[in-house]
């Protein structure tokens, strides 16, 4: 009796660890066993593989079949192992002789007739296969996604027979070359579509340049959502590595990859009824949440106080570390979560506190209760707070003045971004204490100004560090090597009293 070894890939977060599929045929009563920590969907592959082999006129061995998925301590899920198991059985039973000079990796789910169905996570599999210097055979429905990885050798197959004919050298499958244009296209929105709001646009430019978290406070209809939607158009373009990381998370999530959005920063806007699991990820089989899907993009939380306080508190650690570790009894999975938080809120429950019309009827207690839904530790992690004014006369067409287009602002932001990367290979929002001491030095006048602001606003040590980071970004936008008083004063202004409450 025979034994066969086939290489495949599992899914572990956004990683695709190698799985060796070992198939052994031995004497004994006919049986079909899969070992190696398979989950239910993997165990069910026995029936899919059996039907696919029989329906394509192959002989299904009437012997004891043992399939081992190694390493045994790595959980296996999904139908991705159907194809390697089926090919392993054909090789072990002597119905297929494979050219051992080439090392293949196989992945794909089989139908009962032998057709190959798409799988989740084809992009991480392709990337891992490229690093292993192997040739990947996968369903043709996944080929466009897999070939987003440059210089990978991917062979698309639509049926079990296609794989059989290729491995037996009867009909070779050619390496697929993705000829589609995957260059990043222009954003559909432009910041010059926004009338007025020059102060808010300036804050967006600073936030984009240094990847700073931003909170906008304003009356309903003042333009907070409109501003947040146009932030990606002025942010620095994604590098190819960042685009692959972002696409890899989409590949393993329910979202899937849309090649038309390749290279664009993702904006996620979860509803305020979202649970903590939906926001940070989780489940019995851990899946990425909104903060991971927004990796290298924007997490926009509209109506911030309407979110459950316990849900918001789970954001605190990922905002600092840029990752989320989901622990379960059987496994632990880490997902990247380097997102930029942009939040919006009304000043009071009715939304019109401070409005000139005097239509707000909220009591002081109601306002405080509403604003206190956001905890101090979370506000401490927000770098900038701005007020967005609502002036209806600004929307009158003949009073409109065209502002700077997103392209021009993006050029300044990108230049400042590259200055940061050249200086310390990270953005200003990610600076540590040692880097702050080295690159954010203040003279005596600036120190006194910061001390006065700290006493007046009751700032914490973290808030002071965030002021220094924002000041460093403002200096970078001005292409200045040192922080001056004007830079520091502007940074402090973004933590001043805003609409009746001090947000530190």
GROMACS .gro file of C-alpha atoms in nm:
model
  504
    1UNK     CA    1   0.000   0.000   0.000
    2UNK     CA    2   0.111   0.360  -0.056
    3UNK     CA    3   0.173   0.690   0.113
    4UNK     CA    4   0.164   1.042  -0.033
    5UNK     CA    5   0.268   1.384   0.093
    6UNK     CA    6   0.106   1.706  -0.031
    7UNK     CA    7   0.171   2.063   0.085
    8UNK     CA    8  -0.113   2.302   0.168
    9UNK     CA    9  -0.188   2.600   0.390
   10UNK     CA   10  -0.410   2.664   0.693
   11UNK     CA   11  -0.540   2.997   0.822
   12UNK     CA   12  -0.417   3.147   1.149
   13UNK     CA   13  -0.515   3.512   1.174
   14UNK     CA   14  -0.375   3.673   0.860
   15UNK     CA   15  -0.098   3.415   0.844
   16UNK     CA   16  -0.108   3.101   0.629
   17UNK     CA   17   0.107   2.841   0.809
   18UNK     CA   18   0.222   2.536   0.615
   19UNK     CA   19   0.022   2.215   0.651
   20UNK     CA   20   0.161   1.882   0.533
   21UNK     CA   21  -0.118   1.653   0.416
   22UNK     CA   22  -0.005   1.292   0.458
   23UNK     CA   23  -0.224   1.020   0.307
   24UNK     CA   24  -0.162   0.655   0.395
   25UNK     CA   25  -0.341   0.351   0.253
   26UNK     CA   26  -0.309   0.030   0.453
   27UNK     CA   27  -0.472  -0.311   0.482
   28UNK     CA   28  -0.776  -0.349   0.699
   29UNK     CA   29  -1.146  -0.285   0.700
   30UNK     CA   30  -1.242   0.004   0.465
   31UNK     CA   31  -1.236   0.332   0.660
   32UNK     CA   32  -1.155   0.697   0.609
   33UNK     CA   33  -1.003   0.891   0.902
   34UNK     CA   34  -0.872   1.248   0.920
   35UNK     CA   35  -0.646   1.337   1.214
   36UNK     CA   36  -0.451   1.649   1.306
   37UNK     CA   37  -0.703   1.869   1.493
   38UNK     CA   38  -0.960   1.902   1.212
   39UNK     CA   39  -1.281   2.096   1.274
   40UNK     CA   40  -1.624   1.982   1.156
   41UNK     CA   41  -1.595   2.126   0.806
   42UNK     CA   42  -1.263   1.948   0.756
   43UNK     CA   43  -1.407   1.617   0.877
   44UNK     CA   44  -1.694   1.656   0.631
   45UNK     CA   45  -1.443   1.668   0.344
   46UNK     CA   46  -1.439   1.285   0.352
   47UNK     CA   47  -1.775   1.271   0.177
   48UNK     CA   48  -1.690   1.548  -0.072
   49UNK     CA   49  -1.359   1.383  -0.162
   50UNK     CA   50  -1.515   1.036  -0.195
   51UNK     CA   51  -1.792   1.161  -0.427
   52UNK     CA   52  -1.553   1.375  -0.636
   53UNK     CA   53  -1.317   1.080  -0.694
   54UNK     CA   54  -1.595   0.834  -0.783
   55UNK     CA   55  -1.787   1.078  -1.006
   56UNK     CA   56  -1.473   1.139  -1.215
   57UNK     CA   57  -1.424   0.767  -1.292
   58UNK     CA   58  -1.135   0.714  -1.052
   59UNK     CA   59  -1.119   0.416  -0.820
   60UNK     CA   60  -1.181   0.495  -0.458
   61UNK     CA   61  -0.954   0.262  -0.256
   62UNK     CA   62  -1.137   0.001  -0.052
   63UNK     CA   63  -0.878   0.006   0.223
   64UNK     CA   64  -0.796   0.181   0.547
   65UNK     CA   65  -0.732   0.548   0.457
   66UNK     CA   66  -0.560   0.770   0.712
   67UNK     CA   67  -0.510   1.143   0.641
   68UNK     CA   68  -0.280   1.331   0.876
   69UNK     CA   69  -0.278   1.713   0.875
   70UNK     CA   70   0.050   1.821   1.030
   71UNK     CA   71   0.136   1.997   1.252
   72UNK     CA   72  -0.117   1.823   1.472
   73UNK     CA   73  -0.152   2.110   1.723
   74UNK     CA   74  -0.261   2.367   1.461
   75UNK     CA   75  -0.642   2.392   1.427
   76UNK     CA   76  -0.765   2.323   1.070
   77UNK     CA   77  -1.089   2.471   0.939
   78UNK     CA   78  -1.282   2.509   0.615
   79UNK     CA   79  -1.295   2.304   0.298
   80UNK     CA   80  -0.954   2.417   0.172
   81UNK     CA   81  -0.798   2.073   0.226
   82UNK     CA   82  -1.038   1.887  -0.007
   83UNK     CA   83  -0.813   1.916  -0.312
   84UNK     CA   84  -0.483   1.809  -0.146
   85UNK     CA   85  -0.660   1.515   0.023
   86UNK     CA   86  -0.811   1.398  -0.307
   87UNK     CA   87  -0.479   1.427  -0.493
   88UNK     CA   88  -0.303   1.252  -0.205
   89UNK     CA   89  -0.543   0.957  -0.230
   90UNK     CA   90  -0.488   0.932  -0.608
   91UNK     CA   91  -0.110   0.935  -0.561
   92UNK     CA   92  -0.112   0.686  -0.271
   93UNK     CA   93  -0.335   0.447  -0.468
   94UNK     CA   94  -0.105   0.462  -0.772
   95UNK     CA   95  -0.357   0.635  -1.000
   96UNK     CA   96  -0.137   0.947  -1.032
   97UNK     CA   97   0.238   0.983  -1.059
   98UNK     CA   98   0.358   1.333  -0.978
   99UNK     CA   99   0.678   1.495  -1.101
  100UNK     CA  100   0.880   1.519  -0.780
  101UNK     CA  101   1.122   1.775  -0.930
  102UNK     CA  102   0.864   2.050  -0.867
  103UNK     CA  103   0.716   2.134  -0.532
  104UNK     CA  104   0.350   2.226  -0.545
  105UNK     CA  105   0.106   2.356  -0.290
  106UNK     CA  106  -0.260   2.269  -0.337
  107UNK     CA  107  -0.565   2.434  -0.189
  108UNK     CA  108  -0.933   2.434  -0.276
  109UNK     CA  109  -1.279   2.305  -0.185
  110UNK     CA  110  -1.436   2.032  -0.397
  111UNK     CA  111  -1.796   1.992  -0.505
  112UNK     CA  112  -1.944   1.643  -0.533
  113UNK     CA  113  -1.874   1.650  -0.907
  114UNK     CA  114  -1.511   1.759  -0.864
  115UNK     CA  115  -1.549   2.129  -0.944
  116UNK     CA  116  -1.326   2.361  -0.742
  117UNK     CA  117  -1.493   2.623  -0.527
  118UNK     CA  118  -1.336   2.938  -0.393
  119UNK     CA  119  -1.186   2.962  -0.046
  120UNK     CA  120  -1.127   3.246   0.198
  121UNK     CA  121  -0.780   3.382   0.254
  122UNK     CA  122  -0.628   3.316  -0.089
  123UNK     CA  123  -0.405   3.623  -0.065
  124UNK     CA  124  -0.218   3.517   0.254
  125UNK     CA  125  -0.179   3.169   0.102
  126UNK     CA  126  -0.027   3.313  -0.217
  127UNK     CA  127   0.210   3.535  -0.018
  128UNK     CA  128   0.329   3.246   0.200
  129UNK     CA  129   0.366   3.020  -0.103
  130UNK     CA  130   0.584   3.281  -0.274
  131UNK     CA  131   0.813   3.302   0.029
  132UNK     CA  132   0.837   2.920   0.031
  133UNK     CA  133   0.931   2.928  -0.340
  134UNK     CA  134   0.657   2.685  -0.439
  135UNK     CA  135   0.394   2.672  -0.714
  136UNK     CA  136   0.037   2.722  -0.594
  137UNK     CA  137  -0.257   2.540  -0.754
  138UNK     CA  138  -0.588   2.691  -0.645
  139UNK     CA  139  -0.947   2.749  -0.768
  140UNK     CA  140  -0.970   2.979  -1.067
  141UNK     CA  141  -1.224   3.192  -0.879
  142UNK     CA  142  -0.947   3.297  -0.640
  143UNK     CA  143  -0.680   3.361  -0.901
  144UNK     CA  144  -0.723   3.741  -0.934
  145UNK     CA  145  -0.695   3.780  -0.559
  146UNK     CA  146  -0.394   3.549  -0.531
  147UNK     CA  147  -0.202   3.724  -0.810
  148UNK     CA  148  -0.217   4.058  -0.631
  149UNK     CA  149   0.111   3.927  -0.489
  150UNK     CA  150   0.374   4.013  -0.746
  151UNK     CA  151   0.598   3.742  -0.892
  152UNK     CA  152   0.398   3.454  -0.744
  153UNK     CA  153   0.352   3.131  -0.942
  154UNK     CA  154  -0.020   3.056  -0.934
  155UNK     CA  155  -0.198   2.799  -1.148
  156UNK     CA  156  -0.578   2.836  -1.177
  157UNK     CA  157  -0.787   2.519  -1.195
  158UNK     CA  158  -1.162   2.483  -1.228
  159UNK     CA  159  -1.192   2.106  -1.174
  160UNK     CA  160  -1.020   1.813  -1.008
  161UNK     CA  161  -0.947   1.673  -1.354
  162UNK     CA  162  -0.755   1.990  -1.446
  163UNK     CA  163  -0.522   1.934  -1.152
  164UNK     CA  164  -0.488   1.564  -1.235
  165UNK     CA  165  -0.399   1.637  -1.600
  166UNK     CA  166  -0.142   1.898  -1.500
  167UNK     CA  167   0.031   1.686  -1.236
  168UNK     CA  168   0.042   1.390  -1.475
  169UNK     CA  169   0.193   1.622  -1.742
  170UNK     CA  170  -0.088   1.552  -1.991
  171UNK     CA  171  -0.224   1.906  -2.007
  172UNK     CA  172  -0.013   2.176  -1.845
  173UNK     CA  173  -0.177   2.474  -1.669
  174UNK     CA  174   0.013   2.792  -1.745
  175UNK     CA  175   0.108   3.038  -1.474
  176UNK     CA  176  -0.159   3.307  -1.454
  177UNK     CA  177  -0.051   3.667  -1.513
  178UNK     CA  178  -0.289   3.929  -1.377
  179UNK     CA  179  -0.313   4.189  -1.652
  180UNK     CA  180  -0.579   4.394  -1.479
  181UNK     CA  181  -0.487   4.746  -1.379
  182UNK     CA  182  -0.454   4.739  -1.002
  183UNK     CA  183  -0.308   5.086  -0.965
  184UNK     CA  184  -0.479   5.302  -0.706
  185UNK     CA  185  -0.747   5.516  -0.866
  186UNK     CA  186  -0.847   5.865  -0.761
  187UNK     CA  187  -1.092   5.904  -0.475
  188UNK     CA  188  -1.444   5.998  -0.574
  189UNK     CA  189  -1.461   6.279  -0.321
  190UNK     CA  190  -1.244   6.591  -0.290
  191UNK     CA  191  -1.196   6.815   0.008
  192UNK     CA  192  -1.254   7.129  -0.202
  193UNK     CA  193  -1.619   7.023  -0.222
  194UNK     CA  194  -1.655   7.139   0.139
  195UNK     CA  195  -1.752   7.504   0.170
  196UNK     CA  196  -1.582   7.690   0.453
  197UNK     CA  197  -1.465   7.492   0.758
  198UNK     CA  198  -1.107   7.613   0.710
  199UNK     CA  199  -1.021   7.538   1.074
  200UNK     CA  200  -1.153   7.182   1.038
  201UNK     CA  201  -0.965   7.131   0.710
  202UNK     CA  202  -0.643   7.244   0.877
  203UNK     CA  203  -0.703   6.993   1.158
  204UNK     CA  204  -0.765   6.718   0.902
  205UNK     CA  205  -0.437   6.803   0.728
  206UNK     CA  206  -0.245   6.774   1.056
  207UNK     CA  207  -0.424   6.452   1.148
  208UNK     CA  208  -0.345   6.301   0.806
  209UNK     CA  209   0.022   6.400   0.820
  210UNK     CA  210   0.089   6.251   1.163
  211UNK     CA  211  -0.183   5.982   1.180
  212UNK     CA  212  -0.338   6.155   1.481
  213UNK     CA  213  -0.674   6.057   1.630
  214UNK     CA  214  -0.936   6.330   1.594
  215UNK     CA  215  -1.269   6.414   1.759
  216UNK     CA  216  -1.512   6.655   1.591
  217UNK     CA  217  -1.787   6.820   1.797
  218UNK     CA  218  -2.069   7.005   1.625
  219UNK     CA  219  -2.441   7.047   1.573
  220UNK     CA  220  -2.636   6.803   1.354
  221UNK     CA  221  -2.573   6.873   0.985
  222UNK     CA  222  -2.262   7.081   1.047
  223UNK     CA  223  -2.049   6.863   0.816
  224UNK     CA  224  -1.866   6.625   1.051
  225UNK     CA  225  -1.938   6.313   0.845
  226UNK     CA  226  -1.860   6.497   0.521
  227UNK     CA  227  -1.519   6.596   0.656
  228UNK     CA  228  -1.439   6.244   0.775
  229UNK     CA  229  -1.532   6.090   0.439
  230UNK     CA  230  -1.282   6.315   0.260
  231UNK     CA  231  -0.989   6.253   0.492
  232UNK     CA  232  -0.856   5.953   0.289
  233UNK     CA  233  -0.820   6.176  -0.019
  234UNK     CA  234  -0.548   6.383   0.153
  235UNK     CA  235  -0.367   6.097   0.330
  236UNK     CA  236  -0.032   5.962   0.199
  237UNK     CA  237  -0.072   5.682  -0.059
  238UNK     CA  238  -0.039   5.327   0.073
  239UNK     CA  239   0.283   5.144   0.003
  240UNK     CA  240   0.257   4.808  -0.172
  241UNK     CA  241   0.335   4.631   0.156
  242UNK     CA  242   0.061   4.823   0.339
  243UNK     CA  243  -0.187   4.754   0.058
  244UNK     CA  244  -0.111   4.381   0.084
  245UNK     CA  245  -0.159   4.384   0.462
  246UNK     CA  246  -0.492   4.561   0.426
  247UNK     CA  247  -0.605   4.326   0.147
  248UNK     CA  248  -0.498   4.018   0.347
  249UNK     CA  249  -0.738   4.111   0.627
  250UNK     CA  250  -1.020   4.166   0.379
  251UNK     CA  251  -0.936   3.829   0.225
  252UNK     CA  252  -1.005   3.638   0.548
  253UNK     CA  253  -1.309   3.847   0.647
  254UNK     CA  254  -1.663   3.853   0.518
  255UNK     CA  255  -1.584   4.163   0.311
  256UNK     CA  256  -1.372   4.008   0.038
  257UNK     CA  257  -1.135   4.200  -0.190
  258UNK     CA  258  -1.250   4.448  -0.452
  259UNK     CA  259  -0.960   4.512  -0.690
  260UNK     CA  260  -1.111   4.847  -0.787
  261UNK     CA  261  -1.029   4.969  -0.434
  262UNK     CA  262  -0.673   4.838  -0.440
  263UNK     CA  263  -0.435   5.082  -0.272
  264UNK     CA  264  -0.715   5.295  -0.125
  265UNK     CA  265  -0.739   5.352   0.246
  266UNK     CA  266  -1.042   5.183   0.395
  267UNK     CA  267  -1.302   5.380   0.592
  268UNK     CA  268  -1.513   5.173   0.831
  269UNK     CA  269  -1.821   5.331   0.990
  270UNK     CA  270  -1.982   5.080   1.228
  271UNK     CA  271  -2.326   5.164   1.367
  272UNK     CA  272  -2.340   5.267   1.730
  273UNK     CA  273  -2.529   4.946   1.813
  274UNK     CA  274  -2.219   4.738   1.723
  275UNK     CA  275  -2.099   4.495   1.990
  276UNK     CA  276  -1.745   4.475   2.124
  277UNK     CA  277  -1.689   4.151   1.929
  278UNK     CA  278  -1.796   4.322   1.605
  279UNK     CA  279  -1.560   4.609   1.680
  280UNK     CA  280  -1.242   4.429   1.787
  281UNK     CA  281  -1.307   4.078   1.651
  282UNK     CA  282  -1.368   3.744   1.813
  283UNK     CA  283  -1.599   3.446   1.798
  284UNK     CA  284  -1.540   3.077   1.867
  285UNK     CA  285  -1.327   3.082   1.552
  286UNK     CA  286  -1.162   3.426   1.585
  287UNK     CA  287  -1.242   3.664   1.301
  288UNK     CA  288  -1.114   4.020   1.247
  289UNK     CA  289  -1.334   4.305   1.368
  290UNK     CA  290  -1.386   4.659   1.242
  291UNK     CA  291  -1.059   4.788   1.389
  292UNK     CA  292  -0.859   4.524   1.197
  293UNK     CA  293  -1.052   4.573   0.873
  294UNK     CA  294  -0.964   4.944   0.911
  295UNK     CA  295  -0.591   4.857   0.933
  296UNK     CA  296  -0.391   5.139   0.764
  297UNK     CA  297  -0.725   5.314   0.719
  298UNK     CA  298  -0.983   5.504   0.918
  299UNK     CA  299  -1.229   5.393   1.185
  300UNK     CA  300  -1.504   5.655   1.186
  301UNK     CA  301  -1.731   5.646   1.491
  302UNK     CA  302  -2.024   5.878   1.436
  303UNK     CA  303  -2.243   5.970   1.735
  304UNK     CA  304  -1.962   5.860   1.967
  305UNK     CA  305  -2.157   5.890   2.298
  306UNK     CA  306  -2.430   5.661   2.160
  307UNK     CA  307  -2.188   5.367   2.159
  308UNK     CA  308  -2.201   5.147   2.466
  309UNK     CA  309  -1.930   5.258   2.706
  310UNK     CA  310  -1.797   4.904   2.748
  311UNK     CA  311  -1.767   4.876   2.370
  312UNK     CA  312  -1.562   5.196   2.348
  313UNK     CA  313  -1.330   5.088   2.629
  314UNK     CA  314  -1.204   4.791   2.426
  315UNK     CA  315  -1.047   5.041   2.183
  316UNK     CA  316  -0.797   5.171   2.435
  317UNK     CA  317  -0.529   4.902   2.406
  318UNK     CA  318  -0.539   4.867   2.025
  319UNK     CA  319  -0.509   5.244   1.988
  320UNK     CA  320  -0.177   5.225   2.172
  321UNK     CA  321  -0.034   4.898   2.041
  322UNK     CA  322  -0.170   4.882   1.685
  323UNK     CA  323  -0.276   4.519   1.725
  324UNK     CA  324  -0.540   4.307   1.896
  325UNK     CA  325  -0.484   3.965   2.051
  326UNK     CA  326  -0.797   3.750   2.077
  327UNK     CA  327  -0.757   3.470   2.330
  328UNK     CA  328  -0.978   3.165   2.350
  329UNK     CA  329  -0.942   2.844   2.549
  330UNK     CA  330  -0.819   2.649   2.246
  331UNK     CA  331  -0.622   2.914   2.057
  332UNK     CA  332  -0.487   3.265   2.048
  333UNK     CA  333  -0.495   3.481   1.735
  334UNK     CA  334  -0.335   3.819   1.671
  335UNK     CA  335  -0.473   4.065   1.415
  336UNK     CA  336  -0.310   4.396   1.315
  337UNK     CA  337  -0.516   4.702   1.404
  338UNK     CA  338  -0.316   5.014   1.322
  339UNK     CA  339  -0.618   5.230   1.248
  340UNK     CA  340  -0.673   5.605   1.275
  341UNK     CA  341  -0.970   5.694   1.492
  342UNK     CA  342  -1.192   5.976   1.368
  343UNK     CA  343  -1.494   6.037   1.589
  344UNK     CA  344  -1.788   6.276   1.581
  345UNK     CA  345  -2.040   6.378   1.843
  346UNK     CA  346  -2.305   6.635   1.923
  347UNK     CA  347  -2.247   6.875   2.214
  348UNK     CA  348  -2.562   6.757   2.394
  349UNK     CA  349  -2.846   6.501   2.361
  350UNK     CA  350  -3.055   6.726   2.136
  351UNK     CA  351  -2.746   6.844   1.947
  352UNK     CA  352  -2.802   7.220   1.966
  353UNK     CA  353  -2.615   7.332   2.277
  354UNK     CA  354  -2.471   7.677   2.213
  355UNK     CA  355  -2.680   7.735   1.901
  356UNK     CA  356  -2.767   8.100   1.842
  357UNK     CA  357  -3.135   8.015   1.795
  358UNK     CA  358  -3.158   7.903   2.158
  359UNK     CA  359  -3.352   7.589   2.070
  360UNK     CA  360  -3.154   7.368   2.309
  361UNK     CA  361  -3.362   7.272   2.615
  362UNK     CA  362  -3.117   7.023   2.768
  363UNK     CA  363  -3.042   7.071   3.136
  364UNK     CA  364  -2.686   7.094   3.263
  365UNK     CA  365  -2.721   6.752   3.421
  366UNK     CA  366  -2.838   6.600   3.091
  367UNK     CA  367  -2.543   6.756   2.906
  368UNK     CA  368  -2.291   6.628   3.161
  369UNK     CA  369  -2.445   6.280   3.159
  370UNK     CA  370  -2.429   6.273   2.779
  371UNK     CA  371  -2.067   6.392   2.759
  372UNK     CA  372  -1.955   6.163   3.043
  373UNK     CA  373  -2.051   5.857   2.839
  374UNK     CA  374  -1.700   5.891   2.697
  375UNK     CA  375  -1.441   5.795   2.957
  376UNK     CA  376  -1.140   6.004   3.045
  377UNK     CA  377  -0.886   5.733   2.949
  378UNK     CA  378  -1.037   5.712   2.599
  379UNK     CA  379  -1.040   6.091   2.555
  380UNK     CA  380  -0.681   6.093   2.675
  381UNK     CA  381  -0.588   5.886   2.369
  382UNK     CA  382  -0.747   6.133   2.125
  383UNK     CA  383  -0.483   6.377   2.002
  384UNK     CA  384  -0.702   6.655   1.865
  385UNK     CA  385  -1.049   6.794   1.943
  386UNK     CA  386  -1.212   7.051   1.715
  387UNK     CA  387  -1.543   7.231   1.696
  388UNK     CA  388  -1.728   7.215   1.364
  389UNK     CA  389  -1.957   7.516   1.326
  390UNK     CA  390  -2.286   7.501   1.140
  391UNK     CA  391  -2.354   7.798   0.915
  392UNK     CA  392  -2.631   7.741   0.665
  393UNK     CA  393  -2.541   8.048   0.461
  394UNK     CA  394  -2.218   7.878   0.352
  395UNK     CA  395  -2.408   7.641   0.124
  396UNK     CA  396  -2.549   7.919  -0.094
  397UNK     CA  397  -2.399   7.860  -0.437
  398UNK     CA  398  -2.304   8.212  -0.535
  399UNK     CA  399  -2.112   8.262  -0.208
  400UNK     CA  400  -1.898   7.957  -0.265
  401UNK     CA  401  -1.523   8.002  -0.296
  402UNK     CA  402  -1.317   7.712  -0.423
  403UNK     CA  403  -1.063   7.585  -0.171
  404UNK     CA  404  -0.750   7.378  -0.216
  405UNK     CA  405  -0.805   7.043  -0.389
  406UNK     CA  406  -0.718   6.721  -0.209
  407UNK     CA  407  -0.426   6.658  -0.444
  408UNK     CA  408  -0.242   6.973  -0.335
  409UNK     CA  409  -0.299   6.909   0.035
  410UNK     CA  410  -0.195   6.546  -0.012
  411UNK     CA  411   0.139   6.659  -0.155
  412UNK     CA  412   0.217   6.856   0.163
  413UNK     CA  413   0.096   6.573   0.383
  414UNK     CA  414   0.303   6.315   0.193
  415UNK     CA  415   0.613   6.532   0.217
  416UNK     CA  416   0.569   6.566   0.594
  417UNK     CA  417   0.499   6.192   0.619
  418UNK     CA  418   0.822   6.104   0.439
  419UNK     CA  419   1.011   6.343   0.667
  420UNK     CA  420   0.889   6.140   0.964
  421UNK     CA  421   0.978   5.807   0.803
  422UNK     CA  422   1.327   5.932   0.716
  423UNK     CA  423   1.376   6.053   1.071
  424UNK     CA  424   1.258   5.751   1.272
  425UNK     CA  425   1.079   5.506   1.036
  426UNK     CA  426   0.737   5.573   1.193
  427UNK     CA  427   0.471   5.841   1.212
  428UNK     CA  428   0.461   6.105   1.483
  429UNK     CA  429   0.157   5.942   1.643
  430UNK     CA  430   0.370   5.634   1.716
  431UNK     CA  431   0.660   5.813   1.887
  432UNK     CA  432   0.793   5.676   2.215
  433UNK     CA  433   0.931   5.863   2.515
  434UNK     CA  434   1.294   5.843   2.402
  435UNK     CA  435   1.208   5.981   2.056
  436UNK     CA  436   1.001   6.260   2.207
  437UNK     CA  437   1.295   6.364   2.422
  438UNK     CA  438   1.526   6.364   2.120
  439UNK     CA  439   1.312   6.524   1.848
  440UNK     CA  440   1.057   6.733   2.043
  441UNK     CA  441   1.286   6.944   2.256
  442UNK     CA  442   1.147   7.272   2.391
  443UNK     CA  443   1.318   7.592   2.501
  444UNK     CA  444   1.236   7.763   2.829
  445UNK     CA  445   0.959   7.980   2.683
  446UNK     CA  446   0.790   7.678   2.529
  447UNK     CA  447   0.826   7.477   2.850
  448UNK     CA  448   0.660   7.755   3.051
  449UNK     CA  449   0.378   7.773   2.796
  450UNK     CA  450   0.322   7.399   2.819
  451UNK     CA  451   0.330   7.406   3.201
  452UNK     CA  452   0.066   7.681   3.205
  453UNK     CA  453  -0.153   7.484   2.965
  454UNK     CA  454  -0.111   7.170   3.174
  455UNK     CA  455  -0.228   7.347   3.491
  456UNK     CA  456  -0.514   7.530   3.319
  457UNK     CA  457  -0.652   7.227   3.134
  458UNK     CA  458  -0.559   6.966   3.392
  459UNK     CA  459  -0.369   6.758   3.137
  460UNK     CA  460  -0.225   6.414   3.209
  461UNK     CA  461   0.124   6.303   3.115
  462UNK     CA  462  -0.015   6.116   2.814
  463UNK     CA  463  -0.200   6.430   2.699
  464UNK     CA  464   0.122   6.633   2.721
  465UNK     CA  465   0.302   6.377   2.506
  466UNK     CA  466   0.023   6.393   2.250
  467UNK     CA  467   0.049   6.770   2.235
  468UNK     CA  468   0.420   6.734   2.161
  469UNK     CA  469   0.346   6.481   1.885
  470UNK     CA  470   0.093   6.714   1.722
  471UNK     CA  471   0.337   7.005   1.749
  472UNK     CA  472   0.605   6.792   1.583
  473UNK     CA  473   0.365   6.720   1.295
  474UNK     CA  474   0.281   7.089   1.252
  475UNK     CA  475   0.655   7.165   1.237
  476UNK     CA  476   0.702   6.891   0.977
  477UNK     CA  477   0.426   7.042   0.762
  478UNK     CA  478   0.620   7.369   0.778
  479UNK     CA  479   0.940   7.177   0.698
  480UNK     CA  480   1.099   7.298   1.023
  481UNK     CA  481   1.355   7.088   1.207
  482UNK     CA  482   1.264   7.230   1.549
  483UNK     CA  483   0.933   7.309   1.717
  484UNK     CA  484   0.869   7.680   1.768
  485UNK     CA  485   0.617   7.863   1.985
  486UNK     CA  486   0.359   7.891   1.705
  487UNK     CA  487   0.366   7.516   1.647
  488UNK     CA  488   0.324   7.440   2.017
  489UNK     CA  489   0.047   7.699   2.062
  490UNK     CA  490  -0.153   7.552   1.774
  491UNK     CA  491  -0.110   7.200   1.913
  492UNK     CA  492  -0.235   7.315   2.256
  493UNK     CA  493  -0.537   7.482   2.094
  494UNK     CA  494  -0.660   7.142   1.978
  495UNK     CA  495  -0.711   7.039   2.342
  496UNK     CA  496  -0.888   7.357   2.459
  497UNK     CA  497  -1.240   7.385   2.599
  498UNK     CA  498  -1.494   7.301   2.329
  499UNK     CA  499  -1.871   7.354   2.354
  500UNK     CA  500  -1.911   7.351   2.726
  501UNK     CA  501  -1.672   7.074   2.828
  502UNK     CA  502  -1.300   7.028   2.875
  503UNK     CA  503  -1.184   6.728   2.671
  504UNK     CA  504  -0.837   6.623   2.781
   0.00000   0.00000   0.00000
